[in-house]
CSV table of C-alpha atoms and ligand atoms in Angstrom, one decimal:
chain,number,residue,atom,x,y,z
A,1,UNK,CA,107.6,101.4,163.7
A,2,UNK,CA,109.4,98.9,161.5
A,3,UNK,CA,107.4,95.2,161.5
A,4,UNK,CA,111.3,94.0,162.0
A,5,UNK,CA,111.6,96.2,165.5
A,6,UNK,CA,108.1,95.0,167.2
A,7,UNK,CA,108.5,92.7,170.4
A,8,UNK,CA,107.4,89.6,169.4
A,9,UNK,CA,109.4,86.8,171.7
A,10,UNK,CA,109.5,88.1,174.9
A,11,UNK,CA,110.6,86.2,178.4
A,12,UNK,CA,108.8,86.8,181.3
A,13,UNK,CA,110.6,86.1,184.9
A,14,UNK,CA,108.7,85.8,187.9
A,15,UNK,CA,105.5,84.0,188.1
A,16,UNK,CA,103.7,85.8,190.9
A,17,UNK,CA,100.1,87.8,190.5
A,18,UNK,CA,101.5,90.5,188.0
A,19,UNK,CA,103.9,88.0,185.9
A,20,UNK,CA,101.0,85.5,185.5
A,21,UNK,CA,98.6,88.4,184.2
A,22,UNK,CA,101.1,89.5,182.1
A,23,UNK,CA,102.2,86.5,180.3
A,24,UNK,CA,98.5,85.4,179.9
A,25,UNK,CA,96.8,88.6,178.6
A,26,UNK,CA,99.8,89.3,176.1
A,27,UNK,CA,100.1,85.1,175.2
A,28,UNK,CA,96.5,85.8,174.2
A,29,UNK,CA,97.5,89.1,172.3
A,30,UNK,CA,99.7,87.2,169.7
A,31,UNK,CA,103.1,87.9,171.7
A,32,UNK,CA,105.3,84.4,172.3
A,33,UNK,CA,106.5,83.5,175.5
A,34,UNK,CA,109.1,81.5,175.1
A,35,UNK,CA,110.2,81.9,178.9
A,36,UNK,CA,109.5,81.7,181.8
A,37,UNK,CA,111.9,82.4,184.6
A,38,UNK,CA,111.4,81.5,188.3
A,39,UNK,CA,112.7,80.3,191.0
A,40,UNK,CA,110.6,78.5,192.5
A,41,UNK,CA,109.7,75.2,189.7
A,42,UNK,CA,106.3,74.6,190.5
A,43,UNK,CA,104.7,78.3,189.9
A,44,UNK,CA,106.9,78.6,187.0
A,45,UNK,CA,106.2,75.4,185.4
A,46,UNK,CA,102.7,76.1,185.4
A,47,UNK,CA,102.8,79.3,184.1
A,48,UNK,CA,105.1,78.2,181.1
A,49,UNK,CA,102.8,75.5,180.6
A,50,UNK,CA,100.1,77.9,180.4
A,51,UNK,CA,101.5,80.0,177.5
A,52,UNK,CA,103.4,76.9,176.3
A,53,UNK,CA,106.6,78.4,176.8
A,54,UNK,CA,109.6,76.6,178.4
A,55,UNK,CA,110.7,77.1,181.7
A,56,UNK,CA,113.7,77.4,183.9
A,57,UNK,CA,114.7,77.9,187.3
A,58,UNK,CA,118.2,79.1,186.1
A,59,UNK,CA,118.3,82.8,186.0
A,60,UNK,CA,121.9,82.6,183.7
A,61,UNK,CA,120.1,80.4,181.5
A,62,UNK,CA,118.0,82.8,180.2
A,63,UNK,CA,116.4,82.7,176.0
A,64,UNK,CA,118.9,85.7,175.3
A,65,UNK,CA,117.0,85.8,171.6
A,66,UNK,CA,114.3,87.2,172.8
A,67,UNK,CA,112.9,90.6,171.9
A,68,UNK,CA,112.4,91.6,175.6
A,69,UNK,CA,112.6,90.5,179.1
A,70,UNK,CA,110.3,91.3,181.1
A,71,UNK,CA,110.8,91.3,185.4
A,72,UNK,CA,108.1,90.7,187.4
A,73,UNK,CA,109.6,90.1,190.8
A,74,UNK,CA,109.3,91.3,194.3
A,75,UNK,CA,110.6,94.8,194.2
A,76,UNK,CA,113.4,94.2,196.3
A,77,UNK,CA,114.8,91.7,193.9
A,78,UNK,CA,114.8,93.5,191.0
A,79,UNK,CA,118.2,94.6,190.7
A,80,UNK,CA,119.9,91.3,192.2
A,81,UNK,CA,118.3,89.5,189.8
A,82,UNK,CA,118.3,91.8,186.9
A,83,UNK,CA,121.7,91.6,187.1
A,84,UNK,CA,122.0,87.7,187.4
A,85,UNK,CA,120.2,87.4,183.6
A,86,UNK,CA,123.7,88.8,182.0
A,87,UNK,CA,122.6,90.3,179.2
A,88,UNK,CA,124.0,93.0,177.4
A,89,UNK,CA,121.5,95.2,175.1
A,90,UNK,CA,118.7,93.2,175.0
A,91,UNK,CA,115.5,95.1,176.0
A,92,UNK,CA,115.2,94.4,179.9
A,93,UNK,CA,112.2,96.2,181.9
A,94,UNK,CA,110.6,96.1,185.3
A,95,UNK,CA,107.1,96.1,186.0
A,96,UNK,CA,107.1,98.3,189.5
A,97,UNK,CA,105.7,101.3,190.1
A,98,UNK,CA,108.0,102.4,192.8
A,99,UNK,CA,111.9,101.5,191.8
A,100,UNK,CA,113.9,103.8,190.0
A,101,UNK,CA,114.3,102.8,186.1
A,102,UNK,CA,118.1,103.2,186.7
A,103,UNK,CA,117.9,99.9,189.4
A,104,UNK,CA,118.6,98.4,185.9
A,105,UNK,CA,121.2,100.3,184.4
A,106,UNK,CA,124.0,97.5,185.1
A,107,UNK,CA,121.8,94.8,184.3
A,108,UNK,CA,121.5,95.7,179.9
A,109,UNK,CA,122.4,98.4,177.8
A,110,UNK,CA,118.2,98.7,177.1
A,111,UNK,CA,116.2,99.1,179.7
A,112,UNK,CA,112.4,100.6,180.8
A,113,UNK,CA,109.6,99.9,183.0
A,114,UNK,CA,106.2,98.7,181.6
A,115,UNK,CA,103.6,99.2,184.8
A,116,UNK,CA,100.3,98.5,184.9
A,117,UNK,CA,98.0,100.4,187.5
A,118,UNK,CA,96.6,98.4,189.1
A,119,UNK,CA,95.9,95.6,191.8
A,120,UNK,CA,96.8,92.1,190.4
A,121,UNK,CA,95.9,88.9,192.2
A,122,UNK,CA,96.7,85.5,190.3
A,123,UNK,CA,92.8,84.3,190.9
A,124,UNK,CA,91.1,87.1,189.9
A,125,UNK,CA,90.6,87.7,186.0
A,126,UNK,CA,91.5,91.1,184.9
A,127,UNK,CA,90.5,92.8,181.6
A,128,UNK,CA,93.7,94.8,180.9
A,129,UNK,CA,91.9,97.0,178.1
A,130,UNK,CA,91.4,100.3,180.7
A,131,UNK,CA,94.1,99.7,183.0
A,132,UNK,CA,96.8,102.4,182.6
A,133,UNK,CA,100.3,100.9,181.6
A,134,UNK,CA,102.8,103.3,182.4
A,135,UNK,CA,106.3,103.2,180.3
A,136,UNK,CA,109.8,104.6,180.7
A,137,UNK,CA,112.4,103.8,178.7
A,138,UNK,CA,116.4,104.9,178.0
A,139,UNK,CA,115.7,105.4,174.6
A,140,UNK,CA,113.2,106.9,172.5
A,141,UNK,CA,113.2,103.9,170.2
A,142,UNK,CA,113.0,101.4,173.6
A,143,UNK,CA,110.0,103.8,174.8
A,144,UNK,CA,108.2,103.2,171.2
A,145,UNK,CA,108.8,99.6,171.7
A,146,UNK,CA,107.2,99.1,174.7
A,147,UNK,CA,104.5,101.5,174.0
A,148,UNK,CA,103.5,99.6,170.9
A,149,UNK,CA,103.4,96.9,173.1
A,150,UNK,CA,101.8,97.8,175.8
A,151,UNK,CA,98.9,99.5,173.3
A,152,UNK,CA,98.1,95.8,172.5
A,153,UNK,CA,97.0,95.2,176.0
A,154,UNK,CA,95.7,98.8,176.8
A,155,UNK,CA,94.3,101.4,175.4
A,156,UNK,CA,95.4,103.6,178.4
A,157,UNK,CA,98.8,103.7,178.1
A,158,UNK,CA,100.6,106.8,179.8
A,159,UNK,CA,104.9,107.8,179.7
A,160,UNK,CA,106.2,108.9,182.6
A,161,UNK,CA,109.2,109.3,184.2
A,162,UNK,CA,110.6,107.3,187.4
A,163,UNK,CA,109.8,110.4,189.8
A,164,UNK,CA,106.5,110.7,188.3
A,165,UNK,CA,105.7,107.1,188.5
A,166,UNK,CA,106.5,107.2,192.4
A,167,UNK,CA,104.0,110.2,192.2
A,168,UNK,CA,101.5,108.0,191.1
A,169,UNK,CA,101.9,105.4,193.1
A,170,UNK,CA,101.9,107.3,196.1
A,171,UNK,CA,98.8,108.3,195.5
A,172,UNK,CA,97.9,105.0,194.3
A,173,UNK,CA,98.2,103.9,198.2
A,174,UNK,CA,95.2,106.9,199.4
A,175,UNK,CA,92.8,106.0,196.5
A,176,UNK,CA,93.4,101.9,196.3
A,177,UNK,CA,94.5,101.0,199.5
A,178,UNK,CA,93.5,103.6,202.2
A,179,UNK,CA,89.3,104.0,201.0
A,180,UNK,CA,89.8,99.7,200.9
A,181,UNK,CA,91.1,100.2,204.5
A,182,UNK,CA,88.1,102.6,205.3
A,183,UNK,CA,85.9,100.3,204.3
A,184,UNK,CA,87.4,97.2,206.2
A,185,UNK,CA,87.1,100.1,209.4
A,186,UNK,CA,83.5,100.5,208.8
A,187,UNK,CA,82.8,96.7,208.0
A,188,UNK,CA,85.0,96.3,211.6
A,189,UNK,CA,82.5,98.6,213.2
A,190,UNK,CA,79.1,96.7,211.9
A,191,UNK,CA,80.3,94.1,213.0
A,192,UNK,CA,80.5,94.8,216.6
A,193,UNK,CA,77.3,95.9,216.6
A,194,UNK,CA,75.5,92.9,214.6
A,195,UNK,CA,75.2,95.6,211.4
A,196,UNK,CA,75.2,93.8,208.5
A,197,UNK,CA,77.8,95.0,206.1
A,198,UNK,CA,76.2,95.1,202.5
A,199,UNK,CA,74.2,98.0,204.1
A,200,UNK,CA,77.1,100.5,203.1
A,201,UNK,CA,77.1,99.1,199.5
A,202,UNK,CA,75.2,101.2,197.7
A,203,UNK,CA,76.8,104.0,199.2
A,204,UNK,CA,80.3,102.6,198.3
A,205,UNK,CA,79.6,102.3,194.9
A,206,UNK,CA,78.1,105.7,194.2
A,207,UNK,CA,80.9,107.0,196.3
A,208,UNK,CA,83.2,105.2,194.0
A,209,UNK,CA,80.8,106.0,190.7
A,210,UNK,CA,81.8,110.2,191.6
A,211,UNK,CA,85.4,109.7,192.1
A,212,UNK,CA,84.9,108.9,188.6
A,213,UNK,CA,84.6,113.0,187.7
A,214,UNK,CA,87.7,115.3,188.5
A,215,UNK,CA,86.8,117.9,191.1
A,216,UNK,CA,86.2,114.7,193.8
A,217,UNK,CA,86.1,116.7,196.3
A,218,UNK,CA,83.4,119.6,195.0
A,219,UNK,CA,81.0,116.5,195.6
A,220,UNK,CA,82.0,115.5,199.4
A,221,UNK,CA,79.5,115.3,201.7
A,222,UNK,CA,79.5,114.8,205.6
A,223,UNK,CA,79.8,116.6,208.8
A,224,UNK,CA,83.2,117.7,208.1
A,225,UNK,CA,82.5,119.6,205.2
A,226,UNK,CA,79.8,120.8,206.8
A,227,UNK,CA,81.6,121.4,209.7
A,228,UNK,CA,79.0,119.8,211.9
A,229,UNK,CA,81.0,119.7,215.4
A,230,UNK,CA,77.9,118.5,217.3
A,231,UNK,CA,78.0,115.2,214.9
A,232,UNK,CA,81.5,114.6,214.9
A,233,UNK,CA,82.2,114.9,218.4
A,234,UNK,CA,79.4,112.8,219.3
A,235,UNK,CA,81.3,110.4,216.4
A,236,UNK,CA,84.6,110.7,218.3
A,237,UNK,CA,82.8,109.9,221.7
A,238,UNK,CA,81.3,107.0,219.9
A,239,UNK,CA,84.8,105.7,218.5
A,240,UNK,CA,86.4,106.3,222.5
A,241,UNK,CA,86.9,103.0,222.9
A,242,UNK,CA,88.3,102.1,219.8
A,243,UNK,CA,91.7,104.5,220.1
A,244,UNK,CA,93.1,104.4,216.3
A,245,UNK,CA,89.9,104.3,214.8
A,246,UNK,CA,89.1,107.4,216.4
A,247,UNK,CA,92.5,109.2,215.7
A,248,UNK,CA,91.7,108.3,212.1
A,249,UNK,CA,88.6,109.6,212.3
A,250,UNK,CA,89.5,113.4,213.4
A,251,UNK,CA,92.5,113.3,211.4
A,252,UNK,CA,90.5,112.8,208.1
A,253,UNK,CA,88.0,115.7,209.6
A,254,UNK,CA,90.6,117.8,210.3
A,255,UNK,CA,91.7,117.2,206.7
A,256,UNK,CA,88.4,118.2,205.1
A,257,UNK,CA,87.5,120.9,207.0
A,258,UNK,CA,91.3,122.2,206.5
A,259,UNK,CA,91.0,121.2,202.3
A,260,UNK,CA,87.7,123.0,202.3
A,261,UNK,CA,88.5,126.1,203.9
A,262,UNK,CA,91.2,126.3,202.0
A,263,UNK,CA,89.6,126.3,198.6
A,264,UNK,CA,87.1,128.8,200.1
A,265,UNK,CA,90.1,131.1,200.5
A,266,UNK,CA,90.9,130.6,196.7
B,1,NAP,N1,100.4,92.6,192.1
B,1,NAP,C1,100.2,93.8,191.8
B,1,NAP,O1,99.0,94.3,192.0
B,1,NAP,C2,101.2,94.6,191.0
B,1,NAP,C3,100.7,95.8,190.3
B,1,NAP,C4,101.6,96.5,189.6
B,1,NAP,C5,103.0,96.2,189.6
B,1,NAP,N2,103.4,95.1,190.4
B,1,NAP,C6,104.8,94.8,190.4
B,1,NAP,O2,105.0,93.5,189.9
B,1,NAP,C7,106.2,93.0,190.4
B,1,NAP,C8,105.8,91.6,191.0
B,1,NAP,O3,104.8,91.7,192.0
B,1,NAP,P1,103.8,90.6,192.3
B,1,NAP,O4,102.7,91.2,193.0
B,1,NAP,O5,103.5,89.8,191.0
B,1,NAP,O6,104.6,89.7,193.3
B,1,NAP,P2,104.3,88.2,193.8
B,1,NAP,O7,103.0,87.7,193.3
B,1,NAP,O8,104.7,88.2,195.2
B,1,NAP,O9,105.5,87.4,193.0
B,1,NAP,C9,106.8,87.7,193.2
B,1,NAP,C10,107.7,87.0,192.2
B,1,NAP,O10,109.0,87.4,192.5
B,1,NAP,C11,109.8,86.2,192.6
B,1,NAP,N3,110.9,86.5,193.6
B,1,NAP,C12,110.7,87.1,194.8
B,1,NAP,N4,112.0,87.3,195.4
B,1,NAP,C13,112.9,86.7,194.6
B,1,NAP,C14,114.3,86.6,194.6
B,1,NAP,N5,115.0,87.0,195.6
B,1,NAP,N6,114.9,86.0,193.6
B,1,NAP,C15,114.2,85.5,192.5
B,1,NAP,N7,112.8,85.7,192.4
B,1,NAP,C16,112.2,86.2,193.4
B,1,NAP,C17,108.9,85.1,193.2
B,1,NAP,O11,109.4,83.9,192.9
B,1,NAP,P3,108.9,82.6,193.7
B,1,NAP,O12,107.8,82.0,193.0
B,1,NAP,O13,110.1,81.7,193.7
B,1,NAP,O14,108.6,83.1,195.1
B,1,NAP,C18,107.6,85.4,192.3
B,1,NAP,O15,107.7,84.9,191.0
B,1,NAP,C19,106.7,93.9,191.5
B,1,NAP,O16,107.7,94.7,191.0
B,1,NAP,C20,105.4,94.8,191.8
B,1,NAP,O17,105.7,96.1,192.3
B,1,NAP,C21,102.5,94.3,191.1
């Protein structure tokens, strides 16, 4: 790509978890912030002060020399105030794995998504270098943009389309959030019973160590897989008293035993 067509200025609105990530790790990648956008002052101030960019609380008052604006707001604002920026071509993209790229379509004549994959929390420090960034664009000279870009930060970076990127997300809810919720479960469970937690760790990470392969589920173990009945209902008698705990529980046997006897059949 042309040195003239890289993003080099870019203005970053919102200065939540993902937007203060953002503006830091690519600040320290040689991009310029020159912007930050938010509504609330005091998070944005700080951010901008941070990248030593300038700040406003006015979304109409946006740097519109900039080679990209970049959204990190709650996905419910996106649109609203995408369209509140008023620009007209100049690059525009959302960072959220599960809106449509055309939310943006009024909003600039350039427009794409640039999402990261994964789970972003302002205190914790993240090293973006493995962490999938996932573009779409309108344009295959917008989606070479923002790869570029995104290439500085990752070395994992994926296109995909808006129906694929739900896709992924979607599942991104059964491998992120649903084994955390498992574990809070179990952690639940010890606890009643005076079990200290960090018994289950080493068992958590290997768990977590083999999801690593593809195939996850040649290496299950358990007395689902093994359809052990004797276990599990004495698991499920266990769990009586605790209802939804114990609905999850034969739901996700169910599941396995259904998932392995139908790859036996295959
Ligand atoms: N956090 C993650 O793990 C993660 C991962 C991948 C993608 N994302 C995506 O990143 C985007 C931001 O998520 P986040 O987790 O960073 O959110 P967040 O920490 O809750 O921050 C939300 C940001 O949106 C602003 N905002 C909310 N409603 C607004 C409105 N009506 N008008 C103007 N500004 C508004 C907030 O401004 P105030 O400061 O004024 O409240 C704040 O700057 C979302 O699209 C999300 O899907 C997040």
């Amino acid at each position: 790509m042309p040195e003239h067509q890289k993003i080099r200025n870019i203005v970053i609105i919102g200065a939540g978890n993902l937007a203060t990530h953002l503006a830091l790790a690519l600040h320290r990648k040689g991009v310029n912030v020159i912007q930050v956008l938010n509504r609330t002052r005091h998070a944005g101030e700080r951010l901008a002060r941070r990248v030593g960019a300038g700040y406003t609380d006015d979304f109409r008052a946006a740097d519109l020399g900039a080679d990209l604006f970049l959204l990190a707001v709650s996905d419910s604002s996106i649109e609203e105030v995408a369209k509140n920026l008023q620009l007209k071509a100049q690059l525009l993209v959302h960072t959220s794995g599960s809106v449509d790229l055309s939310v943006l379509k009024n909003a600039s004549l350039n427009i794409g998504v640039f999402y990261p994959l994964q789970t972003f929390s302002k205190e914790k420090r993240i090293n973006f270098s493995n962490i999938p960034v996932c573009i779409e664009a309108n344009t295959k000279e917008n989606e070479e943009k923002l790869v570029q870009l995104a290439r500085l930060l990752s070395n994992k970076v994926q296109i995909l389309s808006s129906s694929q990127r739900k896709v992924l997300h979607m599942t991104a809810v059964f491998a992120g959030n649903f084994s955390s919720f498992m574990y809070t479960i179990a952690e639940d469970l010890l606890k009643k019973h005076d079990i200290p937690f960090s018994l289950l760790k080493p068992l958590i990470q290997q768990t977590a160590a083999t999801a690593k392969n593809e195939d996850v589920f040649s290496r299950q173990t358990g007395p689902a897989v093994r359809e052990d009945t004797k276990i599990i209902d004495e698991h499920l008698e266990m769990l009586s008293k605790h209802g939804v705990y114990m609905e999850i529980y034969d739901l996700i046997s169910k599941s396995i035993i259904k998932h392995k006897n139908r790859n036996d059949q295959l």
